[in-house]
């Protein structure tokens, strides 16, 4: 029994640092802009992170935290300065060291929504013809280009800036999260500006794959 308890304690001690909230969350004032639990009061400055493990790729997070790029040019929708296009939160995001970003990213990857369904979007890329059709859905049928940056046929950035840029979004966002967002954006952001299109699964999957294929990096 003593050996069993000793082994259990050793396992717990080795696992707990991975799950424990890193001190950088407090030191860098991350909660000033982000929620890490759905129970926290909305800070009205930045996107929620209590489902970061469902939403982001860890490698992208590590790179972003060390060398941030502006994703929302006019700020997050709940920023008081959003309507005027002059966000109160300074951009780009504050930076972390390599070690700090590794600790924070590892922690964020442990944050998930309960009963979150995955596996709806496979990793088979769209054919050339299917991608052209999905591009038309994105730009013409649903007008996504009015709020989001994408790439034109010659690889130049075009589109609106009231929403986050979707250029290189495949490096940032996980397929199942994009699919869930397209299907039910109100579940993630009840008072957001994202339209609810009531998409069927097939259409949502096609748009998801198109969005994630908008890349400058190959």
Coordinates of C-alpha atoms in Angstrom, one line a residue:
X1 CA 0.0 0.0 0.0
X2 CA 2.9 2.4 0.9
X3 CA 4.5 1.8 -2.5
X4 CA 1.1 2.3 -4.3
X5 CA 0.6 5.6 -2.5
X6 CA 4.1 6.7 -3.2
X7 CA 3.7 6.0 -6.9
X8 CA 0.4 7.8 -7.0
X9 CA 1.9 10.9 -5.3
X10 CA 4.8 10.9 -7.8
X11 CA 2.4 10.8 -10.7
X12 CA 0.3 13.6 -9.3
X13 CA 3.4 15.7 -8.7
X14 CA 4.6 15.1 -12.2
X15 CA 1.2 16.0 -13.8
X16 CA 0.1 18.9 -11.7
X17 CA 2.5 21.5 -13.2
X18 CA 1.1 20.9 -16.7
X19 CA -2.5 21.6 -15.5
X20 CA -1.7 24.3 -13.0
X21 CA -2.3 27.9 -14.2
X22 CA 1.1 29.5 -14.9
X23 CA 2.0 32.6 -13.0
X24 CA 2.2 34.6 -16.3
X25 CA -1.6 34.7 -16.4
X26 CA -1.6 36.8 -13.3
X27 CA 1.6 38.7 -13.9
X28 CA 0.8 39.8 -17.5
X29 CA -2.8 40.8 -16.5
X30 CA -4.3 38.3 -19.0
X31 CA -7.7 38.4 -17.1
X32 CA -7.9 42.1 -17.8
X33 CA -8.9 41.2 -21.4
X34 CA -9.8 37.5 -21.4
X35 CA -12.1 35.1 -19.6
X36 CA -10.6 31.7 -18.5
X37 CA -13.9 30.4 -17.3
X38 CA -17.5 30.9 -18.5
X39 CA -18.3 31.9 -14.9
X40 CA -16.1 34.9 -15.0
X41 CA -17.5 38.4 -15.7
X42 CA -17.1 39.4 -19.3
X43 CA -14.2 41.9 -19.4
X44 CA -15.3 43.4 -22.7
X45 CA -11.8 43.6 -24.1
X46 CA -10.7 40.4 -25.7
X47 CA -11.9 36.9 -26.8
X48 CA -12.7 34.2 -24.4
X49 CA -10.0 31.6 -23.7
X50 CA -11.9 29.0 -21.7
X51 CA -12.1 26.9 -24.8
X52 CA -8.7 27.7 -26.2
X53 CA -7.8 24.0 -26.4
X54 CA -10.7 23.5 -28.8
X55 CA -10.0 26.5 -30.9
X56 CA -6.3 27.1 -31.4
X57 CA -3.3 25.1 -32.6
X58 CA -0.6 25.0 -29.9
X59 CA 2.3 25.8 -32.2
X60 CA 0.5 28.9 -33.5
X61 CA -0.2 30.0 -29.9
X62 CA 3.5 29.7 -28.9
X63 CA 4.6 31.8 -31.9
X64 CA 1.9 34.4 -31.5
X65 CA 2.6 35.0 -27.8
X66 CA 6.3 35.5 -28.6
X67 CA 5.7 37.6 -31.8
X68 CA 2.1 38.9 -31.9
X69 CA 0.4 39.9 -35.1
X70 CA -2.8 42.0 -35.3
X71 CA -5.7 39.7 -36.0
X72 CA -8.5 42.2 -35.4
X73 CA -7.6 45.5 -36.9
X74 CA -10.4 47.5 -35.3
X75 CA -10.3 45.5 -32.1
X76 CA -12.5 42.9 -30.5
X77 CA -16.2 43.4 -30.8
X78 CA -16.7 44.0 -27.1
X79 CA -14.0 46.6 -26.9
X80 CA -15.6 50.0 -26.1
X81 CA -13.7 51.5 -29.0
X82 CA -14.8 49.0 -31.5
X83 CA -17.8 51.0 -33.0
X84 CA -15.4 53.9 -33.9
X85 CA -12.6 51.7 -35.1
X86 CA -10.4 52.9 -32.4
X87 CA -9.9 50.0 -29.9
X88 CA -9.0 50.9 -26.3
X89 CA -6.8 47.8 -26.0
X90 CA -3.3 48.4 -27.5
X91 CA -2.3 46.3 -30.4
X92 CA -0.5 44.1 -31.1
X93 CA -0.8 41.8 -28.1
X94 CA 1.9 42.0 -25.4
X95 CA 4.8 39.6 -25.8
X96 CA 6.1 36.7 -23.8
X97 CA 9.5 35.0 -23.8
X98 CA 10.0 31.5 -25.3
X99 CA 9.7 29.9 -21.9
X100 CA 6.7 31.9 -20.9
X101 CA 4.8 31.2 -24.1
X102 CA 5.5 27.5 -23.8
X103 CA 4.0 27.4 -20.3
X104 CA 1.0 29.5 -21.2
X105 CA 0.3 27.6 -24.4
X106 CA 0.5 24.3 -22.6
X107 CA -2.0 25.5 -20.0
X108 CA -4.4 27.0 -22.6
X109 CA -4.5 23.6 -24.4
X110 CA -6.1 22.1 -21.3
X111 CA -9.1 24.4 -21.5
X112 CA -12.0 22.8 -23.3
X113 CA -15.8 23.1 -23.5
X114 CA -17.8 20.2 -21.9
X115 CA -19.4 17.7 -24.4
X116 CA -17.5 19.3 -27.3
X117 CA -18.0 17.2 -30.4
X118 CA -15.1 16.7 -32.7
X119 CA -14.4 14.7 -35.9
X120 CA -17.0 16.5 -38.1
X121 CA -14.3 17.9 -40.5
X122 CA -11.9 15.4 -42.1
X123 CA -8.4 16.3 -43.3
X124 CA -9.2 15.7 -47.0
X125 CA -8.5 19.0 -48.9
X126 CA -11.0 20.5 -51.3
X127 CA -10.5 19.8 -55.0
X128 CA -9.7 22.7 -57.2
X129 CA -13.3 22.8 -58.4
X130 CA -14.8 22.4 -54.9
X131 CA -12.6 25.1 -53.6
X132 CA -13.7 27.5 -56.3
X133 CA -17.3 26.8 -55.3
X134 CA -16.6 27.2 -51.6
X135 CA -14.9 30.5 -52.4
X136 CA -18.1 31.7 -54.1
X137 CA -20.1 30.7 -51.1
X138 CA -17.7 32.6 -48.8
X139 CA -17.6 35.8 -50.9
X140 CA -20.9 36.0 -52.7
X141 CA -23.6 33.8 -51.1
X142 CA -22.8 34.7 -47.5
X143 CA -20.8 37.8 -47.9
X144 CA -18.0 36.8 -45.5
X145 CA -15.5 38.9 -47.3
X146 CA -17.4 42.1 -46.2
X147 CA -16.1 41.5 -42.6
X148 CA -13.0 39.3 -43.0
X149 CA -9.8 39.5 -44.9
X150 CA -9.0 36.7 -47.3
X151 CA -6.8 36.4 -50.4
X152 CA -7.7 37.2 -54.0
X153 CA -6.7 35.0 -56.9
X154 CA -3.2 36.4 -57.1
X155 CA -2.6 36.1 -53.4
X156 CA -3.3 39.7 -52.4
X157 CA -5.1 40.5 -49.1
X158 CA -8.6 41.8 -49.6
X159 CA -11.8 42.1 -47.5
X160 CA -13.3 43.8 -44.5
X161 CA -11.7 44.4 -41.1
X162 CA -14.6 44.4 -38.7
X163 CA -14.0 40.7 -38.1
X164 CA -10.7 38.8 -37.5
X165 CA -8.5 38.3 -40.5
X166 CA -8.8 34.8 -42.0
X167 CA -5.5 34.9 -43.8
X168 CA -3.4 32.0 -42.6
X169 CA -6.3 31.0 -40.3
X170 CA -5.5 27.3 -40.9
X171 CA -2.3 27.8 -38.9
X172 CA -4.3 29.3 -36.1
X173 CA -7.7 27.6 -35.9
X174 CA -8.8 24.0 -35.5
X175 CA -11.2 22.7 -38.1
X176 CA -13.9 21.5 -35.7
X177 CA -14.0 24.8 -33.9
X178 CA -14.5 26.7 -37.2
X179 CA -17.3 24.3 -38.1
X180 CA -19.0 24.8 -34.7
X181 CA -18.6 28.6 -35.0
X182 CA -20.2 28.6 -38.4
X183 CA -23.0 26.5 -37.3
X184 CA -23.8 28.2 -34.0
X185 CA -21.8 31.4 -33.4
X186 CA -24.3 32.6 -30.8
X187 CA -23.2 29.7 -28.5
X188 CA -19.7 31.2 -28.3
X189 CA -20.6 34.9 -28.4
X190 CA -24.3 35.5 -27.7
X191 CA -24.2 39.2 -28.5
X192 CA -21.7 39.0 -31.4
X193 CA -22.1 40.4 -34.9
X194 CA -21.5 37.1 -36.7
X195 CA -24.7 36.2 -38.6
X196 CA -26.5 32.9 -37.9
X197 CA -26.9 31.3 -41.3
X198 CA -28.4 28.0 -40.2
X199 CA -26.0 26.1 -42.4
X200 CA -26.4 22.4 -43.1
X201 CA -23.4 20.3 -42.2
X202 CA -22.2 19.8 -45.7
X203 CA -22.1 23.6 -46.5
X204 CA -20.4 24.4 -43.1
X205 CA -17.7 21.8 -43.8
X206 CA -17.1 23.2 -47.3
X207 CA -16.7 26.7 -46.0
X208 CA -14.6 25.5 -43.1
X209 CA -12.2 23.8 -45.4
X210 CA -12.0 26.9 -47.6
X211 CA -11.4 29.2 -44.7
X212 CA -8.6 27.0 -43.5
X213 CA -7.0 26.9 -46.9
X214 CA -6.6 30.7 -47.1
X215 CA -2.8 30.7 -46.6
X216 CA 0.2 32.8 -47.5
X217 CA 2.4 30.1 -45.9
X218 CA 2.5 26.7 -47.6

